[in-house]
Coordinates of C-alpha atoms in Angstrom, one line a residue:
M45 CA 31.1 61.3 10.0
K46 CA 28.0 59.6 11.5
K47 CA 26.4 57.1 9.2
V48 CA 22.6 57.3 8.6
R49 CA 21.0 53.9 9.1
G50 CA 18.8 52.8 6.2
A51 CA 20.2 55.3 3.8
K52 CA 21.3 52.5 1.4
A53 CA 17.9 50.9 1.5
N54 CA 16.1 54.2 0.7
R55 CA 18.1 54.9 -2.5
K56 CA 16.3 53.9 -5.7
R57 CA 17.4 50.5 -6.8
E58 CA 18.4 50.2 -10.4
P59 CA 17.0 47.0 -12.0
V60 CA 19.6 44.3 -12.6
K61 CA 20.2 43.4 -16.2
L62 CA 18.7 39.9 -16.8
D63 CA 21.8 38.4 -18.4
P64 CA 22.0 34.5 -18.6
I65 CA 24.0 34.3 -15.4
T66 CA 21.5 36.3 -13.4
F67 CA 18.7 34.4 -15.0
E68 CA 20.2 31.1 -13.8
I69 CA 20.9 32.4 -10.3
I70 CA 17.4 33.7 -9.7
K71 CA 15.8 30.6 -11.2
N72 CA 17.8 28.3 -8.9
K73 CA 17.2 30.5 -5.9
M74 CA 13.4 30.1 -6.6
L75 CA 13.9 26.3 -6.9
A76 CA 15.8 26.3 -3.6
A77 CA 12.9 28.2 -2.0
I78 CA 10.5 25.6 -3.3
N79 CA 12.6 22.8 -1.8
E80 CA 13.0 24.7 1.5
A81 CA 9.2 25.2 1.6
G82 CA 8.8 21.4 1.1
A83 CA 11.2 20.6 3.9
V84 CA 9.2 23.0 6.2
L85 CA 6.0 21.3 5.2
V86 CA 7.3 17.9 6.1
R87 CA 8.6 19.1 9.5
T88 CA 5.3 20.7 10.5
S89 CA 2.7 18.3 9.1
G90 CA 1.5 15.3 11.2
S91 CA 0.1 13.5 8.3
E92 CA 1.6 10.1 7.2
V93 CA 0.9 11.0 3.6
V94 CA 3.0 14.2 3.8
V95 CA 5.7 13.3 6.3
T96 CA 6.5 9.8 5.0
V97 CA 5.1 9.6 1.5
R98 CA 5.9 13.3 0.6
E99 CA 2.7 13.8 -1.4
Y100 CA 2.9 17.5 -1.7
T101 CA 3.9 20.3 -4.1
Q102 CA 4.8 24.0 -4.0
S103 CA 4.9 26.4 -6.8
Y104 CA 5.2 30.1 -7.8
Y105 CA 2.7 32.0 -10.0
T106 CA 2.6 35.4 -11.7
A107 CA 0.3 38.2 -10.5
D108 CA -2.3 37.1 -13.0
G109 CA -2.1 33.4 -12.2
H110 CA 0.4 31.8 -14.6
L111 CA 2.7 29.1 -13.4
I112 CA 6.3 30.3 -13.2
L113 CA 8.1 27.4 -11.6
T114 CA 7.5 24.2 -9.6
G115 CA 9.8 21.7 -8.0
G116 CA 9.8 17.9 -8.0
G117 CA 6.6 17.3 -6.0
I118 CA 3.3 16.1 -7.3
L119 CA 3.4 17.4 -10.9
L120 CA -0.2 16.3 -11.5
H121 CA -1.5 19.4 -9.7
V122 CA 0.7 22.4 -10.6
K123 CA -1.1 23.4 -13.8
S124 CA -4.6 23.1 -12.3
I125 CA -3.5 25.3 -9.4
A126 CA -2.9 28.0 -11.9
E127 CA -6.6 27.8 -12.8
I128 CA -7.4 28.1 -9.0
V129 CA -5.3 31.3 -8.8
K130 CA -7.1 32.7 -11.8
Y131 CA -10.5 31.8 -10.2
L132 CA -9.4 33.5 -6.9
I133 CA -8.5 36.7 -8.8
Q134 CA -11.6 36.8 -10.9
N135 CA -14.0 36.1 -8.0
Y136 CA -12.5 37.7 -4.9
E137 CA -10.3 40.6 -6.0
H138 CA -13.2 43.0 -6.3
T139 CA -15.4 41.4 -3.7
I140 CA -13.8 40.4 -0.4
G141 CA -10.4 41.5 -1.6
I142 CA -7.0 39.8 -1.7
H143 CA -4.7 41.4 0.9
E144 CA -1.2 40.9 2.2
G145 CA -1.1 38.1 4.7
D146 CA -4.3 36.4 3.4
M147 CA -4.4 32.8 2.4
F148 CA -7.2 30.9 0.7
I149 CA -8.0 27.2 0.8
F150 CA -9.3 25.1 -2.2
S151 CA -10.3 21.5 -2.6
D152 CA -12.9 21.5 -5.4
P153 CA -11.7 19.3 -8.3
Y154 CA -13.9 21.2 -10.6
L155 CA -11.7 24.2 -10.1
G156 CA -8.4 22.3 -9.9
G157 CA -6.7 19.3 -8.4
M158 CA -7.3 15.6 -9.0
H159 CA -10.0 14.9 -6.4
P160 CA -11.3 16.4 -3.1
P161 CA -8.5 15.1 -0.9
D162 CA -6.1 17.4 -2.8
Q163 CA -6.1 20.5 -0.7
T164 CA -4.4 23.7 -2.0
L165 CA -3.5 26.8 0.0
V166 CA -2.9 29.9 -2.2
A167 CA -1.2 33.1 -0.9
P168 CA -0.6 36.4 -2.6
I169 CA 2.9 37.8 -2.6
F170 CA 3.1 41.6 -2.0
W171 CA 6.0 44.0 -2.3
K172 CA 5.6 47.5 -0.9
G173 CA 1.8 47.3 -1.1
K174 CA 1.7 45.9 -4.6
R175 CA 0.6 42.3 -5.4
V176 CA 3.4 40.9 -7.5
G177 CA 2.6 37.2 -7.6
F178 CA 1.2 34.2 -5.9
C179 CA 2.5 31.0 -4.3
A180 CA 0.7 27.8 -3.4
S181 CA 1.2 24.6 -1.4
L182 CA -0.8 21.5 -1.8
T183 CA -1.1 18.3 0.2
H184 CA -3.2 15.2 0.1
I185 CA -5.3 15.4 3.3
P186 CA -6.3 12.1 5.1
D187 CA -10.0 12.7 5.2
T188 CA -12.7 14.9 3.6
G189 CA -15.7 14.0 5.6
A190 CA -17.1 12.2 2.7
I191 CA -19.5 9.2 2.5
D192 CA -16.4 6.9 2.7
A193 CA -13.5 7.7 5.1
G194 CA -10.3 8.8 3.4
G195 CA -11.8 10.6 0.5
F196 CA -11.6 7.8 -2.1
C197 CA -15.3 7.0 -2.3
P198 CA -16.2 3.8 -4.0
R199 CA -19.9 4.3 -3.0
A200 CA -20.2 7.9 -4.2
T201 CA -22.6 8.5 -7.1
D202 CA -22.3 12.3 -7.2
T203 CA -19.8 14.9 -5.9
F204 CA -22.0 16.0 -3.1
Q205 CA -21.2 12.7 -1.4
E206 CA -17.4 13.3 -1.6
G207 CA -17.0 15.6 1.3
L208 CA -15.3 19.0 1.5
R209 CA -15.2 21.0 -1.8
L210 CA -13.7 24.3 -0.7
R211 CA -13.7 27.1 -3.2
G212 CA -11.4 29.7 -1.7
L213 CA -12.2 30.0 2.0
R214 CA -10.0 32.6 3.6
V215 CA -8.2 30.7 6.4
M216 CA -5.6 33.5 7.1
R217 CA -6.5 37.2 7.2
G218 CA -3.6 39.6 7.4
G219 CA -1.4 37.0 8.8
E220 CA -3.8 35.9 11.5
R221 CA -5.8 32.6 11.7
C222 CA -9.5 32.8 10.9
E223 CA -10.7 30.7 13.8
D224 CA -14.2 30.4 12.6
V225 CA -13.1 28.9 9.3
F226 CA -10.6 26.5 11.0
N227 CA -13.3 25.3 13.4
T228 CA -15.8 24.8 10.5
I229 CA -13.4 22.7 8.5
K230 CA -12.4 20.7 11.6
G231 CA -16.1 20.0 12.4
M232 CA -16.6 18.4 9.0
V233 CA -13.8 15.8 8.9
R234 CA -13.1 12.6 10.8
L235 CA -9.5 13.6 11.6
P236 CA -9.8 17.2 12.7
D237 CA -6.5 17.6 14.4
T238 CA -4.5 16.1 11.5
V239 CA -6.3 18.1 8.9
E240 CA -5.8 21.3 10.9
L241 CA -2.1 20.6 11.2
D242 CA -1.9 19.9 7.5
I243 CA -3.4 23.3 6.8
L244 CA -1.0 25.0 9.2
S245 CA 1.9 23.2 7.5
K246 CA 0.9 24.7 4.2
V247 CA 0.7 28.1 5.9
A248 CA 4.3 27.7 7.0
S249 CA 5.3 26.5 3.6
N250 CA 3.7 29.5 1.9
N251 CA 5.4 31.8 4.4
V252 CA 8.8 30.5 3.2
L253 CA 7.9 31.0 -0.4
I254 CA 6.7 34.5 0.2
K255 CA 9.8 35.5 2.3
R256 CA 12.2 34.1 -0.3
A257 CA 10.4 35.9 -3.2
Q258 CA 10.5 39.2 -1.3
E259 CA 14.3 38.7 -0.6
L260 CA 14.8 38.2 -4.3
I261 CA 12.9 41.3 -5.1
E262 CA 14.9 43.2 -2.4
K263 CA 18.2 42.1 -3.9
Y264 CA 17.5 42.2 -7.7
G265 CA 14.5 44.6 -7.9
L266 CA 10.9 44.2 -8.7
E267 CA 11.3 44.9 -12.4
T268 CA 13.9 42.1 -12.6
Y269 CA 11.7 39.6 -10.7
E270 CA 8.6 40.3 -12.9
R271 CA 10.7 40.1 -16.0
L272 CA 12.3 36.9 -15.0
S273 CA 8.8 35.4 -14.3
Q274 CA 7.8 36.1 -17.9
E275 CA 11.1 35.1 -19.3
L276 CA 11.1 31.7 -17.5
I277 CA 7.8 30.8 -19.2
R278 CA 9.0 32.0 -22.6
Y279 CA 12.3 30.1 -22.1
S280 CA 10.5 26.8 -21.3
E281 CA 8.2 27.3 -24.2
R282 CA 11.1 27.9 -26.6
L283 CA 13.0 24.8 -25.4
A284 CA 9.8 22.7 -25.5
R285 CA 9.1 23.7 -29.1
E286 CA 12.8 23.0 -30.0
K287 CA 12.5 19.5 -28.6
L288 CA 9.2 18.8 -30.4
R289 CA 10.7 19.9 -33.7
K290 CA 13.3 17.1 -33.3
I291 CA 10.6 14.5 -33.1
A292 CA 9.2 12.9 -36.2
D293 CA 5.9 14.2 -37.4
G294 CA 3.1 11.7 -37.3
E295 CA 0.2 10.2 -35.4
W296 CA 0.3 7.6 -32.7
R297 CA -2.5 5.9 -30.8
S298 CA -2.9 4.2 -27.4
V299 CA -6.0 2.4 -26.1
T300 CA -6.2 1.5 -22.5
Y301 CA -9.0 0.3 -20.3
L302 CA -10.4 1.0 -16.9
E303 CA -12.2 -1.9 -15.3
H304 CA -15.0 -1.8 -12.7
D305 CA -16.8 1.4 -11.6
G306 CA -17.0 0.4 -7.9
I307 CA -20.5 -1.0 -8.2
Q308 CA -20.6 -2.9 -11.5
P309 CA -17.9 -4.6 -13.5
N310 CA -18.2 -2.2 -16.3
L311 CA -15.3 -1.6 -18.7
F312 CA -14.3 2.0 -19.8
R313 CA -12.1 2.8 -22.8
I314 CA -9.6 5.6 -22.8
Q315 CA -8.4 6.2 -26.3
L316 CA -5.6 8.7 -27.0
T317 CA -4.4 9.8 -30.4
A318 CA -1.3 12.0 -30.4
K319 CA -0.6 14.1 -33.5
K320 CA 2.7 15.9 -33.7
T321 CA 3.3 18.5 -36.4
G322 CA 6.3 20.8 -36.4
D323 CA 6.5 22.3 -32.9
R324 CA 2.9 21.4 -32.0
L325 CA 1.5 18.4 -30.1
T326 CA -2.2 17.5 -30.0
L327 CA -3.6 14.9 -27.5
D328 CA -7.0 13.9 -28.7
Y329 CA -9.2 11.6 -26.5
T330 CA -12.0 11.3 -29.0
G331 CA -13.4 7.7 -28.7
S332 CA -13.1 7.5 -24.9
S333 CA -16.1 6.2 -22.9
P334 CA -18.8 8.4 -21.6
Q335 CA -18.6 9.4 -17.9
A336 CA -19.5 6.9 -15.3
S337 CA -22.3 7.0 -12.7
T338 CA -19.7 6.5 -9.9
S339 CA -16.6 8.2 -8.7
V340 CA -14.1 6.8 -11.3
N341 CA -14.4 9.9 -13.4
A342 CA -11.8 12.6 -13.9
T343 CA -12.3 16.3 -14.5
Y344 CA -10.8 18.3 -17.3
H345 CA -8.3 19.7 -14.8
A346 CA -7.2 16.2 -13.8
A347 CA -6.7 15.2 -17.4
M348 CA -4.7 18.3 -18.1
G349 CA -2.7 17.8 -15.0
C350 CA -1.9 14.2 -16.0
A351 CA -0.7 15.4 -19.4
F352 CA 1.5 18.1 -17.9
A353 CA 3.0 15.7 -15.4
I354 CA 4.1 13.2 -18.0
L355 CA 5.2 15.8 -20.5
A356 CA 7.3 17.4 -17.7
G357 CA 8.8 14.2 -16.3
R358 CA 9.1 12.2 -19.5
L359 CA 9.8 14.6 -22.4
F360 CA 10.7 17.9 -20.9
Y361 CA 12.7 16.7 -17.9
D362 CA 15.6 19.1 -18.6
I363 CA 13.4 22.2 -19.0
P364 CA 12.1 24.4 -16.2
W365 CA 8.6 23.1 -15.3
N366 CA 6.1 25.8 -15.9
E367 CA 3.3 26.9 -18.1
G368 CA 5.6 27.3 -21.1
I369 CA 5.9 23.6 -21.7
L370 CA 2.1 23.5 -22.3
K371 CA 2.1 26.3 -24.9
P372 CA 2.7 23.9 -27.8
L373 CA 0.0 21.5 -26.5
E374 CA -3.6 21.2 -27.6
L375 CA -5.8 19.0 -25.5
K376 CA -9.1 17.6 -27.1
L377 CA -11.5 16.1 -24.6
P378 CA -15.0 15.0 -25.6
E379 CA -17.7 16.5 -23.4
N380 CA -19.1 14.3 -20.6
C381 CA -16.5 11.6 -21.1
I382 CA -14.9 9.6 -18.3
I383 CA -11.8 12.0 -18.3
N384 CA -13.8 15.2 -18.8
A385 CA -16.8 14.6 -16.5
K386 CA -19.3 17.3 -15.9
F387 CA -20.6 18.6 -12.6
P388 CA -21.9 17.1 -10.4
A389 CA -20.3 13.8 -11.4
A390 CA -18.4 12.0 -8.7
V391 CA -14.7 12.2 -9.2
S392 CA -13.0 11.1 -5.9
Q393 CA -11.4 8.1 -7.6
G394 CA -10.4 10.3 -10.5
M395 CA -6.9 9.5 -9.3
P396 CA -6.1 6.6 -9.5
A397 CA -9.0 5.6 -11.9
G398 CA -9.8 7.8 -14.8
G399 CA -6.8 10.2 -14.4
G400 CA -4.5 7.3 -13.6
I401 CA -5.3 5.7 -16.9
V402 CA -4.5 9.0 -18.7
V403 CA -1.0 8.8 -17.2
F404 CA -0.4 5.4 -18.8
A405 CA -1.8 6.4 -22.1
V406 CA 0.3 9.6 -22.4
Q407 CA 3.5 7.6 -21.5
D408 CA 2.7 5.1 -24.2
V409 CA 2.2 7.6 -27.0
L410 CA 5.2 9.7 -26.0
S411 CA 7.5 6.7 -26.1
K412 CA 6.1 5.6 -29.5
M413 CA 6.9 9.1 -30.8
L414 CA 10.4 9.0 -29.5
L415 CA 11.0 5.5 -30.9
A416 CA 10.2 6.9 -34.4
S417 CA 12.6 9.8 -34.1
G418 CA 16.2 8.8 -34.6
E419 CA 18.8 7.2 -32.4
E420 CA 19.3 10.1 -30.0
L421 CA 15.6 10.4 -29.1
R422 CA 15.1 6.7 -29.4
R423 CA 17.3 6.2 -26.4
E424 CA 14.9 8.3 -24.4
A425 CA 12.0 6.0 -25.2
S426 CA 10.8 3.5 -22.6
S427 CA 8.0 1.1 -22.0
V428 CA 5.3 2.2 -19.6
F429 CA 6.1 2.7 -15.9
G430 CA 4.0 0.9 -13.3
W431 CA 2.8 3.3 -10.6
S432 CA 0.3 3.9 -7.8
V433 CA -3.1 2.7 -9.2
H434 CA -3.7 0.2 -6.4
F435 CA -4.8 2.2 -3.4
A436 CA -6.0 0.3 -0.3
L437 CA -7.2 2.4 2.7
P438 CA -7.6 0.5 6.0
V439 CA -10.1 2.3 8.2
G440 CA -11.0 1.6 11.9
I441 CA -10.0 2.0 15.5
D442 CA -6.3 1.7 16.2
Q443 CA -4.5 0.0 19.1
Y444 CA -4.7 3.3 21.0
G445 CA -8.5 3.4 20.8
K446 CA -8.5 6.2 18.2
F447 CA -10.1 6.4 14.8
F448 CA -7.7 6.0 11.9
V449 CA -7.7 6.0 8.1
W450 CA -4.5 5.3 6.2
P451 CA -4.1 5.3 2.4
I452 CA -1.4 2.7 1.7
M453 CA 0.9 4.4 -0.9
D454 CA 3.7 1.8 -1.1
E455 CA 2.5 1.2 -4.6
C456 CA 4.1 4.6 -5.6
A457 CA 7.2 2.4 -5.9
G458 CA 6.2 1.2 -9.3
G459 CA 8.6 -0.6 -11.6
M460 CA 10.3 1.5 -14.3
G461 CA 9.6 0.7 -17.9
A462 CA 12.4 -1.0 -19.9
R463 CA 14.5 1.3 -22.0
T464 CA 15.6 0.6 -25.6
Y465 CA 19.0 -0.4 -24.4
K466 CA 18.7 -1.4 -20.7
D467 CA 16.4 -2.9 -18.1
G468 CA 14.1 -0.8 -16.1
V469 CA 14.8 -0.2 -12.4
G470 CA 12.7 -2.2 -9.9
T471 CA 10.3 -0.4 -7.5
A472 CA 11.8 2.9 -8.9
G473 CA 8.9 5.3 -8.2
T474 CA 6.8 7.3 -10.6
I475 CA 7.4 9.9 -13.3
Q476 CA 4.6 12.3 -12.2
T477 CA 5.6 12.4 -8.5
P478 CA 9.4 12.6 -8.5
K479 CA 9.7 13.2 -4.7
V480 CA 7.2 10.6 -3.5
R481 CA 8.6 7.7 -1.5
I482 CA 7.4 4.9 0.6
G483 CA 7.5 4.7 4.4
N484 CA 9.0 2.3 6.9
I485 CA 7.1 -0.8 7.9
E486 CA 8.1 -0.3 11.5
E487 CA 6.4 3.1 11.5
Y488 CA 3.3 1.6 10.0
E489 CA 3.1 -1.0 12.7
Q490 CA 3.7 1.7 15.4
R491 CA 0.9 3.9 14.1
Y492 CA -1.7 1.3 13.1
P493 CA -3.1 -2.0 14.4
L494 CA -1.4 -4.0 11.7
L495 CA 1.4 -6.6 11.5
F496 CA 3.3 -6.9 8.2
F497 CA 4.7 -10.2 7.1
F498 CA 6.6 -9.0 4.0
R499 CA 7.0 -6.1 1.6
R500 CA 9.3 -6.6 -1.3
E501 CA 9.7 -6.8 -5.0
E502 CA 7.4 -9.4 -6.5
K503 CA 8.8 -12.2 -8.5
N504 CA 7.6 -12.4 -12.2
S505 CA 6.0 -8.9 -12.0
A506 CA 8.3 -7.2 -14.4
G507 CA 7.3 -7.0 -18.1
A508 CA 9.4 -9.4 -20.1
G509 CA 11.4 -8.3 -23.1
K510 CA 14.9 -8.2 -24.6
F511 CA 15.2 -5.6 -21.9
R512 CA 12.8 -6.3 -19.0
G513 CA 10.9 -3.7 -17.0
G514 CA 11.6 -3.1 -13.4
A515 CA 9.8 -5.3 -10.8
G516 CA 6.7 -4.2 -9.0
G517 CA 6.1 -4.9 -5.4
E518 CA 3.9 -6.9 -2.9
L519 CA 3.0 -6.7 0.7
C520 CA 0.8 -8.6 3.2
F521 CA -0.5 -7.8 6.7
S522 CA -2.9 -9.0 9.3
L523 CA -4.5 -7.3 12.3
H524 CA -2.5 -6.8 15.5
K525 CA -3.8 -5.5 18.8
S526 CA -7.1 -4.3 17.1
P527 CA -9.6 -3.5 19.9
T528 CA -12.5 -4.1 17.5
K529 CA -11.0 -7.2 16.0
Y530 CA -11.6 -5.9 12.5
V531 CA -10.8 -3.1 10.0
D532 CA -12.5 -2.1 6.8
V533 CA -10.4 -1.6 3.7
A534 CA -11.5 0.7 0.9
L535 CA -10.2 -0.4 -2.5
S536 CA -9.5 2.0 -5.3
G537 CA -7.5 0.4 -8.1
A538 CA -7.1 -0.2 -11.8
G539 CA -5.0 -2.5 -13.9
I540 CA -6.1 -5.7 -12.1
E541 CA -8.0 -7.2 -15.0
P542 CA -6.6 -5.4 -18.1
A543 CA -2.8 -4.9 -18.4
I544 CA -2.0 -1.2 -18.4
A545 CA 1.8 -1.1 -17.8
L546 CA 2.4 -1.9 -21.5
G547 CA 5.5 -3.1 -23.3
M548 CA 6.9 -1.9 -26.5
A549 CA 8.4 -3.3 -29.7
G550 CA 7.4 -6.9 -28.8
G551 CA 8.0 -6.4 -25.1
L552 CA 5.3 -7.8 -22.8
P553 CA 3.2 -5.8 -20.3
A554 CA 3.9 -6.0 -16.6
R555 CA 1.9 -8.4 -14.5
Q556 CA -1.4 -6.9 -13.3
G557 CA -1.9 -5.8 -9.7
R558 CA -4.0 -7.8 -7.2
F559 CA -6.0 -7.4 -4.0
I560 CA -6.4 -10.7 -2.2
K561 CA -8.1 -11.4 1.1
I562 CA -7.1 -14.7 2.9
R563 CA -9.9 -15.7 5.4
K564 CA -9.1 -17.7 8.5
S565 CA -5.4 -17.9 7.5
N566 CA -2.7 -19.9 9.1
A567 CA -0.5 -16.9 9.7
G568 CA -1.1 -16.8 13.4
S569 CA -0.2 -20.5 13.7
L570 CA 3.0 -19.9 11.8
L571 CA 4.0 -17.0 14.1
Q572 CA 3.4 -19.2 17.1
E573 CA 5.8 -21.7 15.6
G574 CA 8.4 -18.9 15.2
K575 CA 7.9 -18.7 11.5
I576 CA 7.2 -15.5 9.5
P577 CA 5.3 -16.1 6.2
Q578 CA 7.7 -15.3 3.4
N579 CA 5.2 -15.3 0.5
L580 CA 1.6 -15.6 -0.4
E581 CA 2.0 -19.4 -1.1
E582 CA 2.9 -20.0 2.5
I583 CA -0.3 -18.4 3.8
Q584 CA -3.1 -21.0 3.8
G585 CA -6.8 -20.1 4.0
E586 CA -9.8 -19.1 1.9
K587 CA -8.3 -16.8 -0.7
E588 CA -10.6 -14.3 -2.4
F589 CA -9.5 -12.2 -5.3
L590 CA -11.1 -8.8 -4.6
P591 CA -12.5 -6.4 -7.2
P592 CA -10.4 -3.3 -8.0
K593 CA -12.8 -1.0 -6.3
G594 CA -15.2 -1.3 -3.3
Y595 CA -15.0 -2.3 0.3
T596 CA -13.9 -5.4 2.2
R597 CA -13.6 -6.2 5.9
I598 CA -10.5 -7.8 7.4
D599 CA -11.3 -9.8 10.6
E600 CA -8.9 -11.1 13.2
G601 CA -7.2 -14.1 11.6
D602 CA -7.6 -12.8 8.1
C603 CA -4.7 -11.5 5.9
F604 CA -4.7 -8.8 3.2
Y605 CA -2.4 -9.0 0.2
L606 CA -1.6 -6.2 -2.2
A607 CA 0.6 -6.5 -5.4
W608 CA 1.4 -3.5 -7.6
L609 CA 2.7 -3.0 -11.1
G610 CA 6.1 -3.4 -12.5
G611 CA 7.2 -1.7 -15.8
G612 CA 6.6 -3.0 -19.3
G613 CA 9.3 -4.8 -21.3
F614 CA 11.0 -3.7 -24.5
G615 CA 11.8 -6.1 -27.4
D616 CA 11.1 -9.8 -27.9
P617 CA 11.7 -11.8 -24.7
I618 CA 13.3 -14.6 -26.6
E619 CA 16.0 -12.2 -27.8
R620 CA 17.1 -11.5 -24.2
D621 CA 20.7 -12.6 -23.3
P622 CA 20.3 -16.0 -21.5
E623 CA 23.0 -14.9 -19.0
L624 CA 20.8 -11.9 -18.0
V625 CA 17.9 -14.3 -17.5
R626 CA 20.1 -16.5 -15.4
Q627 CA 21.1 -13.6 -13.2
D628 CA 17.4 -12.6 -12.9
I629 CA 16.7 -16.1 -11.6
L630 CA 19.5 -15.8 -9.0
D631 CA 18.2 -12.3 -8.0
E632 CA 14.6 -13.8 -7.7
I633 CA 13.2 -11.3 -10.2
V634 CA 11.9 -14.3 -12.3
S635 CA 11.3 -17.9 -11.4
P636 CA 13.0 -20.8 -13.4
E637 CA 9.5 -21.8 -14.7
F638 CA 8.8 -18.2 -15.9
A639 CA 12.3 -18.1 -17.5
E640 CA 11.6 -21.2 -19.5
R641 CA 8.0 -20.4 -20.4
I642 CA 8.4 -16.8 -21.4
Y643 CA 12.1 -16.3 -22.2
G644 CA 12.8 -19.8 -23.5
V645 CA 15.8 -20.2 -21.2
V646 CA 16.5 -23.7 -19.8
R647 CA 18.9 -24.4 -17.0
R648 CA 20.8 -27.5 -16.1
D649 CA 22.4 -28.5 -12.8
G650 CA 20.3 -25.9 -11.1
S651 CA 22.3 -22.8 -12.3
K652 CA 24.1 -23.1 -15.7
I653 CA 22.3 -22.4 -19.0
D654 CA 21.6 -25.4 -21.2
Q655 CA 22.4 -23.7 -24.5
P656 CA 21.1 -26.4 -26.9
A657 CA 17.9 -26.8 -24.8
T658 CA 17.5 -23.0 -24.8
A659 CA 17.8 -22.8 -28.5
K660 CA 15.3 -25.6 -28.9
R661 CA 12.8 -24.0 -26.5
R662 CA 13.0 -20.6 -28.2
E663 CA 12.3 -22.2 -31.6
E664 CA 9.3 -23.9 -30.0
I665 CA 8.1 -20.5 -28.9
R666 CA 8.4 -19.1 -32.4
R667 CA 6.4 -22.0 -33.8
E668 CA 3.7 -21.6 -31.1
R669 CA 3.3 -18.0 -32.1
L670 CA 2.5 -19.1 -35.6
T671 CA -0.2 -21.5 -34.5
P672 CA -3.7 -20.0 -35.0
A673 CA -5.6 -19.4 -31.7
A674 CA -8.3 -21.9 -31.0

């Protein structure tokens, strides 16, 4: 008997029962699709920030715009993208329409995202003519056409100076490129080809997400897919509430500071009070400073994104990351404050400035909560991680005669905060961007007119404690084969004056970050002698400590030095095992002088611990603490 092709496909499919096994299979297939989409994005983008640093994220959303699932990309953005999807539905569904094969591009931080360089491409998912969901891919683009190249704008005083703020331009219509839109965007940025390729890489990423979702629907049925989408959110909410119930009820506070607004050395206060009652958590920022007149502000969406990222990565790390983990959360943000700025306030430095400080504050209060909640949860507490709040962006003409702008993101390798029972890991990364990594120095030198002398973990950068934090890092470079003999460097940082990678339970904060310019250095002479400078002390010249935000020029013969944060320490440093301190000296994590001054550990014969001298020095430290300050 002759078989009829397609007969099986034409039969009505019965929905698959959503038992626990099927639930796990579909959930993990969606996660696999997100990871695959990320791999496609990396292989098709030409941007250093995407290909090397991996600053991107992908996620799935319901047909009405609720976050179903995201992977381990930039967690800061995924909740705000849900608001973008809802905006798209509300404003375009009954006007220009949302059709199969369409894709819409967004980069307005007042709709979602951290700042204008965060560019999101949203695509509907259709099945047999019905819209059944959305997917989105986000990357950090290298330029926005703003007043300052690179999109971090120290000079901006309102958002109109910050470049592209796209509110849902349709770049793909029915699966075809909208050439007029592409050409318009390319005509407004300094790196048109790179930005275009970034958009196309997000198109490819979304195509993977769409295809894999449709395959799941084909295999398991639309009803099962839609039910799973809702069940995943409810599942995460249930687990989040269960975890919150295990935490002691109470209130905890963290006060952190942001220094300098890019023009004036003003000081801004970010105050967070966390209140946990039953299965509810309130994050209240009452008491935070009013919004600034420059670009260090963050929007509401940025503040919410920072809270989501730390809750996901720090507290709900073993729960599927979706909107459910925010159901127990209430966020209270005063109007017109530095982390809830109102349009048209400038916000291009909202990350790492205002939003970045929120990340530190949420880490601090969450660990204080865990520390008060019994031995099992106490082991999950840690001091604050160091992370990427020291951006430097060299801008100029490269060795090939082309314009370049490059955000140095090596500071993403921040030191891990010390745990209650163990040291933090050095240059470990960040909580809120689990996939982000740092690039190869050789690639940097191939792409840009720069020569690096060193990049490594910085000695004495880890927060001291009974258990120390992980070390931060440092790097230094000069110009090399620069046709113009100079590059400009935009600075966008925090935690250079106030300590923000805080310690806990008597542990000390990590060392602050630093931007240093060395004018008329001896680096060239050392190279001619066959010597490569191994540390900042070996580089002689006029050293200038730069402000955390602003612009500086690096001329031929100058050097630029950047140091970023380690993690905070846990417990009293003079309670640290002297043998661990000795090993830290051998590993060049601390210097002998630092060990004696902070840890009270004295060596003899260059390596062995002098136990009597150590006991005496630690007693001296105790007495010094009791001495009233002058």
